[in-house]
CSV table of C-alpha atoms and ligand atoms in Angstrom, one decimal:
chain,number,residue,atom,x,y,z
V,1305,UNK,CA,-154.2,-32.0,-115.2
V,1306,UNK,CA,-153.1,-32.7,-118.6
V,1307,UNK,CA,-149.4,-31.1,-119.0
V,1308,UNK,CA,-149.1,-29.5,-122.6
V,1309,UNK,CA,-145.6,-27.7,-122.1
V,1310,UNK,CA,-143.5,-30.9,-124.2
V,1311,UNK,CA,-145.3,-30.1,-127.2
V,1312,UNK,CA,-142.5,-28.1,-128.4
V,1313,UNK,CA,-141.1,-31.6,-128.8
V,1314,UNK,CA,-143.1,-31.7,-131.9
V,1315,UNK,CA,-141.5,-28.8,-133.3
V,1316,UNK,CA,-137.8,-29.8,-132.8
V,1317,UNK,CA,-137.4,-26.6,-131.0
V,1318,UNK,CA,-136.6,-25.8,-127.3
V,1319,UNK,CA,-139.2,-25.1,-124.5
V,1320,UNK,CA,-138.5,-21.1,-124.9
V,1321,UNK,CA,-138.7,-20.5,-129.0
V,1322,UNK,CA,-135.8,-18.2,-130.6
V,1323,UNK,CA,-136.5,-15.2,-129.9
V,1324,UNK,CA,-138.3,-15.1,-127.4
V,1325,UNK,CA,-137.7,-14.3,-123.7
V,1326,UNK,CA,-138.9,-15.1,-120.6
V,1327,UNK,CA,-141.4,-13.3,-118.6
V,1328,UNK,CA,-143.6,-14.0,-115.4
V,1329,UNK,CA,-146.4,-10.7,-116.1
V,1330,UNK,CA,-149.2,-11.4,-118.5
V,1331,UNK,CA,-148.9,-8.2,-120.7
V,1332,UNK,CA,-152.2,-7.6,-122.5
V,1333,UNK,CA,-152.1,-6.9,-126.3
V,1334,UNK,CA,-155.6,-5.6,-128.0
V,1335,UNK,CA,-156.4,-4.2,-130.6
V,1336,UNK,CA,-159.0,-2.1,-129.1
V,1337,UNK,CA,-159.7,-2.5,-125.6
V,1338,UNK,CA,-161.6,-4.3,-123.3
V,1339,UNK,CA,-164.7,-4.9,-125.1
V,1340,UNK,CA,-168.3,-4.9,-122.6
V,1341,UNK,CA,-170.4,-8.4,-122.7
V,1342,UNK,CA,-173.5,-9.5,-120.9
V,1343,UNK,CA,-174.3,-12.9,-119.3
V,1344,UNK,CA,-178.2,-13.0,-120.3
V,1345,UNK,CA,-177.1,-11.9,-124.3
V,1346,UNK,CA,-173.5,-13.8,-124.7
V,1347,UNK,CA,-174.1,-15.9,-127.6
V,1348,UNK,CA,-171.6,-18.3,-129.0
V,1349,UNK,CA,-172.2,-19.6,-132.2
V,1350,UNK,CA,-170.5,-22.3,-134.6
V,1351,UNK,CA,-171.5,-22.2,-138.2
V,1352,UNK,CA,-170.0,-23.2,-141.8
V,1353,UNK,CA,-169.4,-26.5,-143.2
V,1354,UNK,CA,-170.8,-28.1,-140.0
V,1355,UNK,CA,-174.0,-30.5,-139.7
V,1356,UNK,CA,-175.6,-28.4,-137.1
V,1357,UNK,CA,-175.4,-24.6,-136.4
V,1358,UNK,CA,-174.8,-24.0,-132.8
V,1359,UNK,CA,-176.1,-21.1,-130.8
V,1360,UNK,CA,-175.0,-21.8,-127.3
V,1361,UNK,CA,-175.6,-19.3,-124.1
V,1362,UNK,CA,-173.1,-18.8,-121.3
V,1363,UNK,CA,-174.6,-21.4,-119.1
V,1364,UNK,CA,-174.9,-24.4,-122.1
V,1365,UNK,CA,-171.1,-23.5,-123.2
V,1366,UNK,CA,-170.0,-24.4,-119.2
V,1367,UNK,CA,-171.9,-27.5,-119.9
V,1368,UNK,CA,-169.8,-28.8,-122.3
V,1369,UNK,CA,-167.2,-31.2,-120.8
V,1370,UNK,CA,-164.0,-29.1,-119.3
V,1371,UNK,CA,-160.6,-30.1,-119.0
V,1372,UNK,CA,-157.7,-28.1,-117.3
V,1373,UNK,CA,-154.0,-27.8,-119.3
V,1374,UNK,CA,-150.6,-26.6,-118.2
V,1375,UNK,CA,-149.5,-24.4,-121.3
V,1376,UNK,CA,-147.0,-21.9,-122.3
V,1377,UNK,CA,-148.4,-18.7,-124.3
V,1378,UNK,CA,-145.8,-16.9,-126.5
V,1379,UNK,CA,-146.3,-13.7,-127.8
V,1380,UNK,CA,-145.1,-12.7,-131.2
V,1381,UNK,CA,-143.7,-9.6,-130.2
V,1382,UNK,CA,-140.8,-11.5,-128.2
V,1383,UNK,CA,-142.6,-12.2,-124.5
V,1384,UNK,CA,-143.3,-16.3,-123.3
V,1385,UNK,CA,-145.4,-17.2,-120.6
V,1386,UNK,CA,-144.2,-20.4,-118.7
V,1387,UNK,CA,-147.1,-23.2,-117.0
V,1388,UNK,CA,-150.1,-20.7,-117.7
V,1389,UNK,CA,-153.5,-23.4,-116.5
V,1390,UNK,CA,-155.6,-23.1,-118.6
V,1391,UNK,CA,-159.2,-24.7,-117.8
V,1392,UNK,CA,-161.8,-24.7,-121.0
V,1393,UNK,CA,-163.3,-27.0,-123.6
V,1394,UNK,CA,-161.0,-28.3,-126.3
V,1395,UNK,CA,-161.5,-27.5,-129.9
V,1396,UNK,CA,-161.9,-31.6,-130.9
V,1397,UNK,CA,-164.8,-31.5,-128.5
V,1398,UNK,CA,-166.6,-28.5,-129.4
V,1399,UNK,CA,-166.2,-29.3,-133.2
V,1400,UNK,CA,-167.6,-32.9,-132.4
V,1401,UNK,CA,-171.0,-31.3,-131.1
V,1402,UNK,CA,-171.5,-29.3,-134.6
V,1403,UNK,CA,-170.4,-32.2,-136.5
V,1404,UNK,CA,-167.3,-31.0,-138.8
V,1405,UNK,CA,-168.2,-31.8,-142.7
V,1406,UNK,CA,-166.3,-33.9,-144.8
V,1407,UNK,CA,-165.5,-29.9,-147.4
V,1408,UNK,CA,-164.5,-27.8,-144.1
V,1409,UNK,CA,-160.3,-27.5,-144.4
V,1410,UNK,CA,-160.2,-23.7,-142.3
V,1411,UNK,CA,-161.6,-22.4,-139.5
V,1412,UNK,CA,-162.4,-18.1,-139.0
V,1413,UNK,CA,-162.8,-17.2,-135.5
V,1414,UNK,CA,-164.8,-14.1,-134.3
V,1415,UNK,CA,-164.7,-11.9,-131.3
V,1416,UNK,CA,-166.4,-8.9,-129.5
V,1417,UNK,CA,-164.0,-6.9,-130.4
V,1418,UNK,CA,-164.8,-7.5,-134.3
V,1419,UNK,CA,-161.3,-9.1,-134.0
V,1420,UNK,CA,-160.8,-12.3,-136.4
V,1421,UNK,CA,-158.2,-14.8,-136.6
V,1422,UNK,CA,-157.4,-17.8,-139.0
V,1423,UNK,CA,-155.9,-21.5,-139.4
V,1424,UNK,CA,-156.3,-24.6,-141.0
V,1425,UNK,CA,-158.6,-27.6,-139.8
V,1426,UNK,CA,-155.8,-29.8,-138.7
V,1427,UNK,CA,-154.2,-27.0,-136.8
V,1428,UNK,CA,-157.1,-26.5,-134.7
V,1429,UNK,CA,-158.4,-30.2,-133.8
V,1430,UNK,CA,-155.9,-30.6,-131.2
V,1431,UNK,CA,-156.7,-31.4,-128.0
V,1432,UNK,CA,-154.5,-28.2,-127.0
V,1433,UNK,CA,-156.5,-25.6,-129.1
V,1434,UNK,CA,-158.7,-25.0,-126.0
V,1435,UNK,CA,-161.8,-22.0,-125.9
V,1436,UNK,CA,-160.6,-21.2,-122.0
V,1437,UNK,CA,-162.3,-19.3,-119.3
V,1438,UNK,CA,-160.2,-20.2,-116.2
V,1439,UNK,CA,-156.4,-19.0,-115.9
V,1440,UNK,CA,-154.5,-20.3,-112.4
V,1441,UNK,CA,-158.1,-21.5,-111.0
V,1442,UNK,CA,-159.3,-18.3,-111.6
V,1443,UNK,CA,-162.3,-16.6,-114.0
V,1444,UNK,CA,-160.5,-15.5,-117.4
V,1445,UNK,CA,-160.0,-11.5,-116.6
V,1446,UNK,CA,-161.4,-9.1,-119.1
V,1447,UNK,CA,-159.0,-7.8,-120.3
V,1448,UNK,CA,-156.8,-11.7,-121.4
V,1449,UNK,CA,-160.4,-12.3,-123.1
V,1450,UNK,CA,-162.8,-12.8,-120.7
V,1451,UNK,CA,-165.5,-14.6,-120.6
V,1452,UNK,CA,-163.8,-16.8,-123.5
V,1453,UNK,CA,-160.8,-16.9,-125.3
V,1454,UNK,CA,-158.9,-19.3,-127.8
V,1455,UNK,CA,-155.3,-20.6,-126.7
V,1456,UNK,CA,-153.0,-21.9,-129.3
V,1457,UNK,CA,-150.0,-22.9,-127.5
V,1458,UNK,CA,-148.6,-24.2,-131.0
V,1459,UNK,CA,-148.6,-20.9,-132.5
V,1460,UNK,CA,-148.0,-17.1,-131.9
V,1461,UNK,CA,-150.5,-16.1,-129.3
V,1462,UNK,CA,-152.5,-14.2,-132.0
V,1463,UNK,CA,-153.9,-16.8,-133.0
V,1464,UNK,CA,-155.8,-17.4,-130.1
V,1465,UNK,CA,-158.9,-14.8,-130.2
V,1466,UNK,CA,-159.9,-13.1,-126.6
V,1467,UNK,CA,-163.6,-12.6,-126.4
V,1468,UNK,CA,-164.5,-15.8,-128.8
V,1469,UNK,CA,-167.8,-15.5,-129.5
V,1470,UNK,CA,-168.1,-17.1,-133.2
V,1471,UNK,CA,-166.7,-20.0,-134.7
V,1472,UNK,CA,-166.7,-20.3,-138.5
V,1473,UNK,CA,-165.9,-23.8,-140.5
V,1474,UNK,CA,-165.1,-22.9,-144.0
V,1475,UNK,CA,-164.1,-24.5,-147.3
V,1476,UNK,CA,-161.3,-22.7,-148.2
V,1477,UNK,CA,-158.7,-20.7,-146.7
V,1478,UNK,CA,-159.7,-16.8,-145.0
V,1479,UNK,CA,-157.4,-14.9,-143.7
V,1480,UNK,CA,-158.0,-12.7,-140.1
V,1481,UNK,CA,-157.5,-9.3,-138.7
V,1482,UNK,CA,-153.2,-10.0,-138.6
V,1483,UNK,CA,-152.9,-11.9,-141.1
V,1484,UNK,CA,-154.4,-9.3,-143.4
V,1485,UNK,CA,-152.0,-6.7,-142.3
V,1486,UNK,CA,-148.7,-8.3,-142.2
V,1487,UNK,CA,-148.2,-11.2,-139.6
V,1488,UNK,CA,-147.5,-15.0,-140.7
V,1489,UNK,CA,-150.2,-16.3,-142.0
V,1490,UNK,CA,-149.2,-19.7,-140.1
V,1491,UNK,CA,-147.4,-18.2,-136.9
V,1492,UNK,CA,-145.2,-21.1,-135.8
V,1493,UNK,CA,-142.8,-19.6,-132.9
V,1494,UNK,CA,-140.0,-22.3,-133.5
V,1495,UNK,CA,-139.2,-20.8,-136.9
V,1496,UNK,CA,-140.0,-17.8,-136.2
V,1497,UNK,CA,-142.9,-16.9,-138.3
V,1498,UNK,CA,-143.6,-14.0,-136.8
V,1499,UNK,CA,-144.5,-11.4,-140.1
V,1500,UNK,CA,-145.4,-12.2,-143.7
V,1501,UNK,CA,-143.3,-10.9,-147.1
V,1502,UNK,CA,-146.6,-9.8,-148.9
N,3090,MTE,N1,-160.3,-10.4,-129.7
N,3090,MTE,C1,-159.0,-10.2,-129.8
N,3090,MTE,N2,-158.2,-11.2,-129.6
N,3090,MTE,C2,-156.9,-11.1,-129.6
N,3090,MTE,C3,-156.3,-9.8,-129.8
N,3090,MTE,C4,-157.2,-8.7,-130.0
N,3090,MTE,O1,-156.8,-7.5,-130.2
N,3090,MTE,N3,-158.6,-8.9,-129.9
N,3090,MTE,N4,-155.0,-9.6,-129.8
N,3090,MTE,C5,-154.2,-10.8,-130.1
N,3090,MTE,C6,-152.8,-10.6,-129.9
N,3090,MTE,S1,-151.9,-9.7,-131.1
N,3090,MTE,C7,-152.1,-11.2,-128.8
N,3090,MTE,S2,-150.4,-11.1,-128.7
N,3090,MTE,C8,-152.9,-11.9,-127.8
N,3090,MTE,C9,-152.6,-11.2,-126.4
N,3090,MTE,O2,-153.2,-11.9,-125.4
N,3090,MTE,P1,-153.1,-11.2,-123.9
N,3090,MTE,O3,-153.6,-9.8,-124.0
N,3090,MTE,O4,-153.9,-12.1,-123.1
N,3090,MTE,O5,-151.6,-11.2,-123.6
N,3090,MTE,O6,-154.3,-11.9,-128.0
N,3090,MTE,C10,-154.6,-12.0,-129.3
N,3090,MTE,N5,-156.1,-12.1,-129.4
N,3091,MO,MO1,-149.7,-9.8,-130.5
């Protein structure tokens, strides 16, 4: 299992961001609760400044190549998550099988929930940026995004969209449900981006 709990090494911050304290629960935070999905209809689909359009069911997303991570999840609202494991496909991988175009520079991602969130290219080809459906060797439950969800380890955790269901490559910046209404726009939790002056 690939451990991804040093990457606050990168930031020049401590494993538990300021701020922030530690909790062993996995408090759920939506927008609008638990939103309904079906097997047989779940479509995931990748679209934008990519070679090809993706439309992939439930069954050709779990054949995608899966890795499992060791990650911690922070929450902007001052809750961290220690050694969460995470099992999915990274975001390098899935962006490999549309074929990323030379003009794409932000992604958009969309949910069930008609929640959307924002970041830059580079901040999503990492090999942490994973679309999970397994936490602790389990199914992803509901209600933490299940059947998919993004994790973003590197940022605030809403950044990471529960109930992924669209991935959008665009040519210029877009910015998503929070980020329209007052969080950072960029979300790192080692300075503390947590809300936005505009
Ligand atoms: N689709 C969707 N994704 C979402 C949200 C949401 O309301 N809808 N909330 C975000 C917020 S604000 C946070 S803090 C995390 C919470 O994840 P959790 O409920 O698994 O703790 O999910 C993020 N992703
Ligand atoms: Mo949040």
């Amino acid at each position: 299992m690939k451990d991804a709990t040093a990457i606050h090494e990168e930031f020049g911050g401590d494993r538990l961001p300021p701020g922030q304290r530690r909790t062993d629960r996995f408090p759920v935070l939506s927008k609008s609760g638990t939103p309904r999905w079906d097997v047989e209809s779940w479509e995931f689909t990748v679209s934008g400044a990519v070679e090809d359009n993706l439309a992939l069911s439930w069954s050709d997303f779990l054949d995608l190549s899966t890795e499992t991570q060791k990650q911690d999840f922070h929450c902007v609202t001052g809750w961290s998550r220690f050694d969460n494991e995470f099992a999915g496909v990274t975001f390098p991988t899935l962006a490999e099988e549309a074929g990323v175009e030379d003009e794409a520079v932000h992604v958009l991602f969309g949910s069930l929930d008609g929640y959307t969130t924002n970041l830059p290219l580079e901040e999503c080809l990492r090999e942490e940026v994973l679309f999970t459906h397994e936490l602790d060797g389990q199914p992803l439950p509901s209600e933490h995004g299940g059947p998919l969800r993004v994790v973003t380890p590197h940022k605030y955790a809403y950044k990471g969209a529960k109930w992924v269901d669209s991935v959008e490559f665009l040519t210029e910046p877009r910015r998503g449900y929070w980020e329209k209404r007052g969080y950072s726009n960029t979300a790192n939790p080692w300075n503390e981006e947590r809300y936005s002056s505009f």
